Amino acid sequence: MAEKRDITIYDLADKLNISAATVSRALNNHQGIKEKTRKRINDLAVEMGYRSNNFASNLRRQKTNTIGVIVHELNSTFITSVLSGIEKVATTANYDIIIGHSAESSIKESANAGNFFHKRVDGLIASLAYDTEQLAHFDPYFNKKIPLVFFDRVPKNSSGIKVVIDNYKAGFEATEHLIAQGCQHIYHITASLNRNVYADRVEGYKDALSKHGLAYSDDQLIITDFGEAASLEVAAKLIDKEIKPDGLFVSNDFCAAICIQSFKDAGLRVPGDIAVVGFNNDVISKIIEPKLTTVNYCGREMGEVAARSLINSLNGIVTTGHTDTITLKAELIIRASSQRIRLKNEAI
Amino acid sequence: MAEKRDITIYDLADKLNISAATVSRALNNHQGIKEKTRKRINDLAVEMGYRSNNFASNLRRQKTNTIGVIVHELNSTFITSVLSGIEKVATTANYDIIIGHSAESSIKESANAGNFFHKRVDGLIASLAYDTEQLAHFDPYFNKKIPLVFFDRVPKNSSGIKVVIDNYKAGFEATEHLIAQGCQHIYHITASLNRNVYADRVEGYKDALSKHGLAYSDDQLIITDFGEAASLEVAAKLIDKEIKPDGLFVSNDFCAAICIQSFKDAGLRVPGDIAVVGFNNDVISKIIEPKLTTVNYCGREMGEVAARSLINSLNGIVTTGHTDTITLKAELIIRASSQRIRLKNEAI
DNA sequence: ATGAAAGCGCTAACAG
DNA sequence: CTGTTAGCGCTTTCAT
């Protein structure tokens, strides 16, 4: 494949009758190179189409200046904004990032982790897949003391820095909001309780019910994978419940949207008959009719904080100890899908 | 950062009193190694936690077995399925992929191209950003004869393999469908005509109008960037038009969804007053009410074809010549948002 | 079937 | 301010 041989620093050195070391130093902006020499070298490099050889450099420096990022999915605005946050901070600090997505499969997550380890990333940022239980695939990182930062979906017990929101509080507030709207039979749709994000919200949900003297039975908690098919099924099940739900808190906007649609198709009014709250403030929450009340948290900020923490550890700035879990703000955004009070006033 | 020194093939060789060359051969499944020796080596490698050093290997082989993929955005199901198609083929052929996203900015696209070139990807797969005009950032690839495959949003004039759908035909059919539904004043919302995907659909749109004797004026063609704000603006403009549109073809599902919403808010019925067709079959097309008629094309297939073509060139299998543009199928999916005929029959 | 030796391109002591 | 030198870990002739 290779056309002509690549230009190396030796070619530059020969042409200028200087040593390769000087060329290397000039190209890397080391100090102690005469400005004039540096310029001559840089000019020639451009002229000859020189490109530095990463492998050689990495091999020598034992460092790649690359951060691996493993996400559970790509097609959500939340993840995209996390990525752009990471990218911004990483680029500023002169790190490249490589992205792997697990498609919610722990097997692919594991493959990505292995691949990135093999590629010798300097550090790793990850959000766990839906079904990840064993964390063995991260052991090589721990063993080699390669810094590891988890965000959003973090492991329950493990070292490493974690960047999260207060999911308990978010779940609590979402539920309390529904209660304030007069809901008495509030159901909750969530996903694998192995994932902190879901488990914590469930706790918040339960505690809010309990605080306001509302009964809770396991029948009100529905676990699904938020896929389209599963969501449709869940919605159908909800419609057929003995005790009709008048409030619904869903840990995912897409699934909440599907439910709203199903409810409407079944002749139920939202929020009149059933008030709905989602989670994530995805675009879909503003498209669905009625617009969806949801919990917003800033992906970009989460990405920035994660990247910054990672780079700090990379630079030996240790901020660990009791502060190795960083909690960011989240807020309930109230839209039409849950506003029963105002709706009553506005009613025809 | 590095803890203990990494295990190298020399460590393995020493332990077994054989040469590093033999270890290397065994690890890479070269022929001419006694089965027993191979097994001893592999076992010890696992036991000692050996991981091969990519840089050293790449440096030596002048090859990375990595394919770079540059996409204009990540948060669409279309792109995600393209990526999974690429991933599948690449993995099978023993290539890693690294993903870069340009966020629709030619500047970032250029940065990614440079970065990947620097990382010495063996080949590149790309879909152009919204505002890319100059292709100079791909020149290094052409110069070094690094295979380059464009998909979906491809450059107008340039060498390299291109994988596309017949956008002209898709635009033609979408428009003809609206005409068949009795629409007389069909507007078209599109984006930068520098992008083949949009320009070609516009041609199809115009030709369909002309074929059916419908007048066209530039007033009916609206160019926007499909962002949320821009889409809202465009929708408002459309509502205020002198000549009321009764049909709308939008080159993007998200924008089409926003328009439908705005129309409904303004008291217009969809499709009764205005029939709408989108493009891409994004999830949103099934969430919006009424469900959106749209053009579907298979991202996964496009990804697979792109990756396969790239790997073929990598292996020296030249399929270029007149076949260097590969056109895949696309189909109009008819849903409620455009069905005026049936709607009239069903009318109360 | 295995070993010896050279070199991929770069960087960092160390020297001057 | 610049040059000399050694070596990062691996693959691959060329021998044996």
XYZ file of C-alpha atoms (C1' of nucleotides) in Angstrom:
728
model
C 0.000 0.000 0.000
C 2.719 2.421 1.031
C 3.842 4.650 -1.783
C 7.155 6.327 -1.324
C 8.866 5.751 1.973
C 7.724 8.131 4.667
C 9.798 11.127 5.555
C 11.503 10.706 8.925
C 13.321 13.083 11.168
C 16.532 11.658 9.738
C 15.600 12.865 6.290
C 15.047 16.318 7.705
C 18.262 16.131 9.689
C 20.292 15.076 6.670
C 18.904 17.817 4.491
C 19.799 20.421 7.081
C 23.051 18.859 8.200
C 21.997 18.678 11.799
C 21.210 15.797 14.112
C 17.933 13.957 14.417
C 17.820 14.867 18.089
C 17.698 18.538 17.250
C 14.942 17.952 14.761
C 12.958 16.004 17.328
C 13.384 18.730 19.898
C 12.380 21.454 17.493
C 9.299 19.597 16.356
C 8.203 19.038 19.935
C 8.848 22.607 20.983
C 11.443 21.702 23.524
C 13.341 24.543 24.998
C 16.897 25.272 24.122
C 16.608 25.380 20.369
C 17.584 28.495 18.531
C 14.515 30.131 17.105
C 16.091 30.248 13.683
C 16.918 26.558 13.667
C 13.431 25.713 14.803
C 11.942 27.666 11.992
C 14.175 26.096 9.373
C 13.195 22.667 10.639
C 9.497 23.367 10.763
C 9.515 24.859 7.311
C 11.331 21.920 5.831
C 9.012 19.510 7.618
C 6.013 21.112 6.012
C 7.730 21.302 2.656
C 8.687 17.646 2.650
C 5.331 16.506 3.977
C 6.775 15.046 7.128
C 4.394 13.415 9.570
C 5.621 12.214 12.894
C 5.366 8.536 13.584
C 3.105 7.972 16.502
C 4.162 4.397 17.092
C 7.778 5.179 17.341
C 7.047 8.050 19.646
C 4.617 6.078 21.773
C 6.961 3.129 21.900
C 9.681 5.330 23.131
C 7.628 7.381 25.564
C 5.437 4.542 26.804
C 2.483 6.834 26.594
C -0.203 7.297 23.982
C -1.875 10.545 24.948
C -5.115 8.821 24.182
C -8.162 8.380 26.371
C -10.609 5.581 25.729
C -14.313 6.259 26.179
C -16.792 3.401 26.448
C -20.448 4.310 26.295
C -23.475 2.086 26.457
C -25.165 3.709 23.515
C -24.548 6.451 21.004
C -27.936 7.541 19.820
C -29.062 9.750 22.615
C -28.528 13.450 22.999
C -27.350 12.842 26.521
C -24.476 10.635 25.443
C -23.587 12.896 22.559
C -23.287 15.832 24.883
C -21.194 13.838 27.323
C -18.883 12.992 24.454
C -18.571 16.576 23.368
C -17.761 17.563 26.948
C -15.053 14.937 27.172
C -13.721 15.894 23.800
C -13.447 19.543 24.696
C -11.462 18.960 27.866
C -9.338 16.213 26.357
C -8.414 18.227 23.294
C -7.440 21.179 25.427
C -5.140 18.946 27.449
C -3.720 17.510 24.248
C -5.286 14.089 24.518
C -7.028 12.241 21.732
C -10.088 10.209 22.501
C -11.242 6.967 21.000
C -14.837 5.959 21.371
C -16.226 2.476 21.798
C -19.857 1.641 22.247
C -21.103 -1.460 23.915
C -24.624 -1.368 22.458
C -25.815 -2.227 25.979
C -24.039 -5.570 25.854
C -21.555 -6.493 28.544
C -19.796 -8.746 26.057
C -19.081 -5.864 23.722
C -18.183 -3.681 26.666
C -15.662 -6.260 27.682
C -14.293 -6.473 24.141
C -13.918 -2.702 24.022
C -12.181 -2.618 27.357
C -9.766 -5.267 26.176
C -9.197 -3.538 22.888
C -8.483 -0.198 24.520
C -6.187 -1.800 27.040
C -4.361 -3.362 24.173
C -4.183 -0.037 22.411
C -2.693 1.243 25.667
C -4.928 4.156 26.319
C -3.540 6.326 29.079
C -6.890 6.348 30.835
C -10.458 5.152 30.448
C -13.868 6.780 30.858
C -16.845 4.445 30.903
C -20.557 4.155 31.468
C -21.697 0.582 32.100
C -23.846 -1.439 29.720
C -27.320 -2.543 30.647
C -26.420 -6.077 31.629
C -22.914 -5.711 32.976
C -22.495 -7.514 36.262
C -18.927 -8.711 36.419
C -16.297 -6.010 36.295
C -13.435 -8.388 35.622
C -12.763 -6.767 32.262
C -11.652 -3.628 34.061
C -9.219 -5.488 36.295
C -6.276 -4.989 33.943
C -6.765 -1.250 34.353
C -6.824 -1.460 38.121
C -3.835 -3.767 38.143
C -1.787 -1.514 35.934
C -3.063 1.527 37.788
C -4.452 3.009 34.623
C -6.871 5.713 35.771
C -10.495 4.840 35.312
C -13.457 7.192 35.576
C -17.047 6.012 35.484
C -19.911 8.329 34.717
C -23.670 8.085 35.036
C -23.920 4.305 35.166
C -21.267 3.458 37.664
C -20.442 0.210 39.435
C -21.726 -0.217 42.956
C -18.534 -1.344 44.577
C -15.242 -0.628 42.956
C -12.507 1.886 43.179
C -12.094 4.545 40.551
C -13.630 7.954 40.251
C -17.351 8.211 39.656
C -19.329 11.103 38.214
C -23.050 10.883 38.798
C -26.182 12.793 39.582
C -28.206 12.257 42.725
C -30.554 9.693 41.264
C -32.237 9.074 44.572
C -33.166 12.711 44.881
C -34.283 12.939 41.260
C -36.531 9.918 41.707
C -37.868 11.329 44.918
C -38.681 14.697 43.403
C -40.267 13.248 40.279
C -42.554 11.137 42.417
C -43.335 13.898 44.833
C -44.283 16.087 41.889
C -46.791 13.479 40.733
C -48.184 13.266 44.243
C -48.538 17.032 44.327
C -50.553 16.755 41.135
C -53.008 14.600 42.999
C -51.880 11.187 41.770
C -52.727 8.329 44.111
C -51.693 5.240 42.185
C -48.256 5.926 40.864
C -46.440 3.236 38.927
C -42.771 3.236 38.095
C -41.114 1.778 35.012
C -37.442 1.152 35.370
C -34.636 -1.097 34.120
C -32.054 -3.415 35.596
C -31.688 -2.699 39.292
C -28.065 -3.658 38.939
C -27.510 -0.220 37.498
C -27.160 2.421 40.166
C -29.092 4.960 38.124
C -32.218 2.835 38.169
C -31.862 1.357 41.638
C -31.365 4.755 43.239
C -34.342 6.297 41.503
C -36.482 3.416 42.657
C -35.450 4.124 46.225
C -36.366 7.752 45.814
C -39.690 6.772 44.313
C -40.516 4.440 47.182
C -39.489 6.886 49.859
C -41.591 9.637 48.318
C -44.630 7.385 48.339
C -43.977 6.418 51.893
C -43.397 9.993 53.028
C -46.808 10.959 51.719
C -48.560 7.953 53.140
C -49.173 6.236 49.830
C -49.091 2.471 49.782
C -46.541 0.652 47.657
C -46.686 -2.873 46.351
C -44.221 -4.616 44.078
C -46.927 -4.709 41.488
C -46.309 -1.008 40.904
C -42.700 -1.515 39.901
C -42.151 -2.635 36.322
C -38.759 -3.651 35.052
C -38.060 -3.570 31.337
C -35.257 -2.805 28.923
C -36.773 0.364 27.415
C -36.676 -1.059 23.893
C -39.543 -0.220 21.573
C -41.170 -3.649 21.724
C -40.788 -3.967 25.476
C -42.146 -0.475 26.008
C -45.265 -1.184 23.983
C -45.827 -4.342 25.994
C -45.383 -2.561 29.285
C -47.783 0.181 28.260
C -50.415 -2.402 27.333
C -49.958 -4.134 30.660
C -50.372 -0.838 32.467
C -53.637 -0.111 30.706
C -55.024 -3.444 31.845
C -54.075 -3.071 35.497
C -56.735 -3.780 38.119
C -55.856 -0.670 39.998
C -55.779 1.986 37.300
C -52.615 4.044 37.432
C -53.187 7.777 37.579
C -49.500 8.613 37.671
C -46.486 7.107 35.974
C -42.812 7.742 36.495
C -40.602 6.265 33.783
C -36.812 6.224 34.068
C -36.460 6.851 30.341
C -37.963 9.418 27.977
C -38.280 7.184 24.954
C -40.224 4.593 26.883
C -42.341 7.318 28.466
C -43.173 8.639 25.011
C -44.237 5.209 23.818
C -46.444 4.856 26.889
C -48.094 8.212 26.306
C -48.799 7.207 22.755
C -50.287 3.896 23.800
C -52.399 5.576 26.443
C -53.762 8.028 23.919
C -54.506 5.238 21.469
C -56.407 3.485 24.247
C -58.520 6.582 24.814
C -56.821 7.685 28.016
C -56.064 11.337 28.468
C -52.588 12.444 29.470
C -52.290 13.992 31.996
C -56.024 14.011 32.732
C -56.348 10.283 33.355
C -52.713 9.559 33.885
C -49.860 11.956 34.525
C -46.456 10.962 33.175
C -42.897 11.897 34.092
C -39.870 10.725 32.129
C -36.141 10.952 32.610
C -33.234 12.483 30.661
C -34.758 15.399 28.786
C -34.143 13.777 25.453
C -35.350 15.583 22.301
C -38.277 13.253 22.211
C -39.638 14.793 25.399
C -40.319 17.998 23.511
C -41.789 16.307 20.463
C -44.306 14.046 22.127
C -47.776 15.395 22.649
C -48.310 16.429 25.432
C -44.755 17.508 26.063
C -43.070 15.375 28.645
C -42.165 16.371 32.179
C -38.701 14.947 32.725
C -35.476 15.154 34.666
C -32.730 17.104 33.006
C -29.057 16.797 33.692
C -26.226 18.229 31.777
C -24.341 15.666 29.769
C -21.769 18.129 28.619
C -20.888 19.044 32.178
C -20.710 15.409 33.166
C -18.346 14.744 30.288
C -16.177 17.701 31.166
C -15.962 16.747 34.825
C -15.167 13.132 33.988
C -12.437 14.095 31.558
C -10.967 16.650 33.912
C -10.831 14.148 36.769
C -9.183 11.602 34.557
C -6.572 14.010 33.322
C -5.897 15.105 36.867
C -5.115 11.538 37.876
C -3.014 11.188 34.769
C -1.007 14.151 35.929
C -0.675 12.672 39.368
C -3.049 15.173 40.910
C -4.781 12.892 43.348
C -8.177 14.101 44.421
C -9.322 10.725 45.630
C -10.220 9.755 49.141
C -13.729 10.631 50.186
C -14.208 12.825 47.147
C -13.954 10.102 44.564
C -17.641 10.289 43.796
C -18.621 13.571 42.198
C -22.299 14.425 42.202
C -23.733 16.887 39.702
C -27.019 18.758 39.640
C -30.200 17.434 38.105
C -33.531 19.212 37.879
C -37.126 18.349 37.207
C -38.482 20.108 34.138
C -42.230 20.362 34.427
C -44.142 20.215 31.156
C -47.685 19.396 30.155
C -47.627 15.617 30.552
C -47.868 15.817 34.319
C -49.742 19.051 34.980
C -53.100 17.906 36.218
C -53.703 20.844 38.509
C -53.379 23.484 35.846
C -55.197 21.260 33.424
C -58.231 21.186 35.679
C -58.290 24.954 35.813
C -57.923 25.140 32.070
C -60.547 22.506 31.448
C -63.376 23.359 29.124
C 2.133 5.869 36.108
C 3.537 2.547 34.945
C 3.724 0.040 37.751
C 5.921 -2.930 37.102
C 7.557 -3.094 33.754
C 5.442 -4.770 31.117
C 6.087 -8.348 30.180
C 7.708 -8.606 26.755
C 8.376 -11.517 24.465
C 11.908 -11.502 25.798
C 10.661 -12.263 29.273
C 8.726 -15.186 27.898
C 11.705 -16.300 25.828
C 14.065 -16.170 28.800
C 11.747 -18.141 31.012
C 11.481 -20.884 28.410
C 15.049 -20.741 27.212
C 14.056 -20.113 23.648
C 14.447 -17.109 21.378
C 12.173 -14.120 21.115
C 11.693 -14.907 17.459
C 10.082 -18.202 18.284
C 7.839 -16.580 20.833
C 6.747 -13.985 18.313
C 5.998 -16.635 15.736
C 4.046 -18.754 18.158
C 1.986 -15.828 19.372
C 1.108 -14.865 15.814
C 0.258 -18.395 14.762
C 2.950 -18.564 12.172
C 3.585 -21.941 10.692
C 6.613 -23.971 11.465
C 6.310 -24.004 15.219
C 5.998 -27.286 17.008
C 2.555 -27.567 18.502
C 4.004 -28.355 21.888
C 6.239 -25.292 21.887
C 3.377 -23.113 20.826
C 1.278 -24.332 23.682
C 4.017 -23.800 26.255
C 4.444 -20.259 25.018
C 0.773 -19.416 24.980
C 0.264 -20.811 28.442
C 3.131 -18.864 29.877
C 1.935 -15.707 28.131
C -1.414 -15.988 29.837
C 0.157 -16.867 33.139
C 2.497 -13.910 33.124
C -0.151 -11.511 31.864
C 1.675 -10.701 28.690
C 0.083 -8.196 26.336
C 1.599 -7.563 22.982
C 2.849 -4.103 22.306
C 0.893 -2.620 19.468
C 3.301 0.212 18.822
C 6.274 -1.994 18.442
C 4.339 -4.274 16.172
C 2.856 -1.438 14.139
C 6.196 0.268 13.925
C 7.717 -2.856 12.577
C 4.902 -3.813 10.228
C 4.020 -0.312 9.093
C 0.362 -1.140 9.423
C -2.178 -0.476 12.156
C -5.104 -2.710 11.270
C -7.277 0.218 12.189
C -9.956 1.931 10.139
C -10.973 5.499 10.890
C -14.631 6.457 10.608
C -15.686 10.104 10.461
C -19.387 10.823 10.798
C -21.184 14.130 10.793
C -23.266 13.300 13.840
C -23.764 10.492 16.291
C -27.240 10.939 17.648
C -29.311 9.459 14.901
C -30.394 5.887 14.501
C -29.228 6.013 10.922
C -25.648 6.763 11.864
C -25.675 4.285 14.705
C -26.750 1.539 12.367
C -24.123 2.508 9.828
C -21.542 2.249 12.577
C -22.728 -1.149 13.662
C -22.581 -2.326 10.048
C -19.025 -1.093 9.690
C -18.074 -2.575 13.006
C -19.403 -5.983 12.093
C -17.495 -6.236 8.831
C -14.344 -4.678 10.226
C -14.226 -6.944 13.249
C -14.676 -9.998 11.083
C -11.739 -8.899 8.953
C -9.700 -8.262 12.070
C -9.686 -4.502 11.872
C -10.347 -2.126 14.731
C -12.305 1.015 14.096
C -11.916 4.411 15.635
C -14.775 6.858 15.447
C -14.573 10.604 15.063
C -17.534 12.908 14.806
C -17.442 16.275 13.193
C -20.590 17.656 14.821
C -21.452 19.011 11.358
C -18.435 21.280 11.389
C -15.920 21.112 8.578
C -13.277 22.361 10.969
C -13.726 19.397 13.265
C -13.973 17.108 10.297
C -10.656 18.384 9.145
C -9.163 17.933 12.608
C -10.403 14.360 12.724
C -9.029 13.611 9.295
C -5.670 14.962 10.355
C -5.731 13.099 13.619
C -6.556 9.791 11.971
C -3.927 10.328 9.335
C -1.487 10.931 12.100
C -2.634 7.797 13.870
C -1.967 6.080 10.559
C -5.262 4.388 10.027
C -5.042 1.888 7.205
C -8.169 3.315 5.620
C -10.875 5.911 6.166
C -14.659 5.889 5.925
C -16.385 9.252 6.025
C -19.641 11.127 5.636
C -19.207 14.839 5.055
C -20.181 17.534 7.531
C -22.912 20.043 6.791
C -20.644 22.862 5.754
C -17.687 21.073 4.229
C -16.689 22.605 0.923
C -12.970 22.168 0.608
C -11.725 18.617 0.598
C -8.097 19.519 1.114
C -8.015 17.717 4.441
C -8.415 14.435 2.586
C -5.533 15.114 0.227
C -2.976 13.392 2.434
C -5.011 10.213 2.063
C -5.138 10.493 -1.701
C -1.464 11.310 -1.865
C -0.450 8.361 0.248
C -2.978 6.188 -1.543
C -4.719 5.377 1.709
C -8.103 3.979 0.682
C -10.996 6.292 1.309
C -14.683 5.429 1.201
C -17.430 8.024 1.460
C -20.970 7.114 2.368
C -24.288 8.944 2.227
C -22.931 12.475 2.115
C -20.288 12.167 -0.515
C -18.252 14.797 -2.327
C -19.392 15.798 -5.778
C -16.093 15.498 -7.556
C -13.330 13.427 -6.108
C -11.933 9.997 -6.460
C -12.552 7.359 -3.851
C -15.367 4.894 -3.469
C -18.830 6.239 -2.688
C -21.774 4.424 -1.149
C -25.082 6.219 -1.547
C -28.768 5.831 -2.179
C -30.515 7.243 -5.227
C -31.495 10.515 -3.642
C -32.911 11.857 -6.868
C -35.300 8.958 -7.128
C -36.240 9.146 -3.460
C -37.022 12.859 -3.788
C -38.982 12.211 -6.935
C -41.063 9.463 -5.363
C -41.746 11.377 -2.189
C -43.012 14.307 -4.198
C -45.014 12.175 -6.593
C -46.657 10.533 -3.594
C -47.778 13.930 -2.324
C -49.096 14.794 -5.743
C -51.013 11.511 -5.814
C -52.572 12.562 -2.535
C -53.977 15.591 -4.274
C -51.476 18.183 -3.112
C -51.140 21.177 -5.402
C -48.829 23.501 -3.530
C -45.936 21.402 -2.383
C -43.078 23.043 -0.550
C -39.706 21.485 0.109
C -37.450 22.043 3.099
C -33.862 21.082 2.559
C -30.336 21.911 3.665
C -27.076 22.941 2.068
C -27.206 22.207 -1.635
C -23.505 21.538 -1.458
C -24.385 18.154 -0.040
C -25.307 15.664 -2.723
C -28.038 14.131 -0.584
C -29.965 17.391 -0.467
C -29.180 18.649 -3.964
C -30.235 15.389 -5.586
C -33.503 15.216 -3.695
C -34.284 18.767 -4.757
C -33.808 17.765 -8.377
C -36.159 14.839 -7.912
C -38.681 17.109 -6.249
C -38.584 19.631 -9.065
C -38.803 17.030 -11.790
C -41.789 15.383 -10.138
C -43.609 18.701 -10.005
C -42.780 19.396 -13.596
C -43.804 15.925 -14.765
C -47.240 16.454 -13.265
C -47.642 19.954 -14.630
C -47.308 21.713 -11.287
C -45.640 25.082 -11.243
C -42.485 25.620 -9.248
C -41.070 28.854 -7.957
C -37.994 29.341 -5.800
C -40.309 30.514 -3.093
C -41.260 26.886 -2.504
C -37.737 25.812 -1.704
C -36.598 26.517 1.839
C -33.037 25.974 2.934
C -32.275 25.554 6.618
C -29.948 23.634 8.878
C -32.573 21.369 10.454
C -31.741 22.556 13.968
C -34.580 22.960 16.425
C -34.647 26.751 16.334
C -34.326 26.953 12.568
C -37.046 24.365 12.115
C -39.480 26.279 14.283
C -38.755 29.408 12.300
C -39.255 27.682 8.991
C -42.532 26.180 10.151
C -43.794 29.608 11.206
C -42.818 31.056 7.852
C -44.652 28.284 6.072
C -47.836 28.960 7.997
C -47.746 32.598 6.930
C -47.208 31.931 3.226
C -49.438 33.733 0.736
C -50.040 30.570 -1.182
C -50.944 28.100 1.543
C -48.947 24.895 1.261
C -51.039 21.746 1.147
C -48.054 19.442 0.852
C -44.602 19.489 2.414
C -41.570 17.382 1.704
C -38.823 17.737 4.306
C -35.389 16.179 3.838
C -35.167 15.388 7.549
C -37.499 13.641 9.982
C -36.704 15.752 12.993
C -37.475 18.965 11.158
C -40.608 17.413 9.680
C -41.756 16.493 13.188
C -41.236 20.029 14.417
C -43.206 21.345 11.471
C -46.091 18.985 12.138
C -46.154 20.138 15.713
C -46.167 23.780 14.743
C -48.912 23.198 12.208
C -51.048 21.496 14.799
C -50.440 24.302 17.267
C -51.564 26.740 14.579
C -54.791 24.829 14.137
C -53.874 23.188 10.853
C -54.737 19.558 10.378
C -52.088 17.105 9.204
C -52.581 15.615 6.674
C -55.994 17.190 6.126
C -54.766 20.718 5.507
C -51.183 19.865 4.803
C -49.636 16.489 4.043
C -46.072 15.928 5.211
C -43.268 13.596 4.126
C -39.951 13.353 5.927
C -36.689 11.579 5.275
C -34.630 8.917 7.086
C -37.147 6.869 9.035
C -35.753 8.022 12.330
C -37.468 6.847 15.538
C -39.128 10.191 15.770
C -41.158 9.423 12.657
C -43.040 6.780 14.590
C -43.522 8.887 17.695
C -44.914 12.030 16.147
C -48.664 12.276 15.796
C -49.692 11.597 13.047
C -46.953 9.127 12.234
C -44.652 10.407 9.573
C -44.413 9.191 5.994
C -40.710 9.036 5.289
C -37.945 7.521 3.185
C -36.211 4.549 4.726
C -32.786 3.297 3.874
C -30.745 0.750 5.645
C -27.839 2.241 7.546
C -26.520 -1.107 8.564
C -26.263 -2.241 4.982
C -24.612 1.002 3.977
C -22.060 0.535 6.735
C -21.388 -3.032 5.750
C -20.951 -2.192 2.093
C -18.673 0.734 2.881
C -16.492 -1.349 5.174
C -16.344 -4.241 2.754
C -15.298 -1.968 -0.105
C -12.626 -0.403 2.022
C -11.225 -3.722 3.130
C -11.240 -4.927 -0.442
C -9.070 -2.010 -1.497
C -6.882 -2.633 1.506
C -6.353 -6.144 0.261
C -5.579 -4.876 -3.188
C -8.849 -6.110 -4.611
C -9.575 -3.254 -6.959
C -13.205 -2.888 -7.865
C -12.862 0.668 -9.037
C -13.461 1.979 -12.499
C -17.039 2.651 -13.363
C -18.257 0.828 -10.271
C -16.772 3.178 -7.722
C -20.154 4.557 -6.798
C -22.357 1.967 -5.151
C -26.050 2.756 -4.976
C -28.268 1.072 -2.415
C -32.027 0.776 -2.189
C -34.292 3.299 -0.489
C -38.056 3.086 -0.112
C -40.910 5.369 0.745
C -42.744 4.276 3.874
C -46.245 5.634 3.772
C -47.783 6.506 7.131
C -50.605 8.727 8.304
C -48.979 12.143 7.900
C -49.441 12.138 4.138
C -52.542 10.016 3.570
C -55.165 12.504 2.494
C -57.038 10.166 0.207
C -57.766 7.583 2.845
C -58.362 10.320 5.339
C -61.143 11.755 3.209
C -62.819 8.380 3.024
C -62.529 7.993 6.736
C -63.743 11.493 7.421
C -66.609 11.921 9.816
C 11.793 -26.113 13.906
C 14.417 -22.551 15.935
C 18.030 -18.766 16.624
C 20.860 -14.422 15.658
C 20.754 -10.018 14.340
C 19.142 -5.923 12.264
C 16.076 -2.171 12.168
C 11.185 0.192 12.183
C 11.342 6.025 13.935
C 11.627 8.336 17.795
C 13.293 10.377 22.408
C 16.146 11.172 26.377
C 20.314 10.811 28.916
C 24.677 12.422 28.709
C 28.296 15.128 26.731
C 30.149 18.883 25.008
C 22.386 25.292 21.948
C 23.348 20.858 19.618
C 25.298 16.021 18.790
C 26.092 10.994 20.160
C 24.274 7.028 21.557
C 21.311 3.636 23.193
C 17.081 1.386 23.296
C 11.636 1.182 23.458
C 9.340 -4.246 21.753
C 8.510 -6.368 17.901
C 9.027 -8.870 13.221
C 11.627 -10.819 9.741
C 15.200 -12.187 6.770
C 18.980 -15.273 6.778
C 21.136 -18.965 8.848
C 21.406 -23.456 10.841
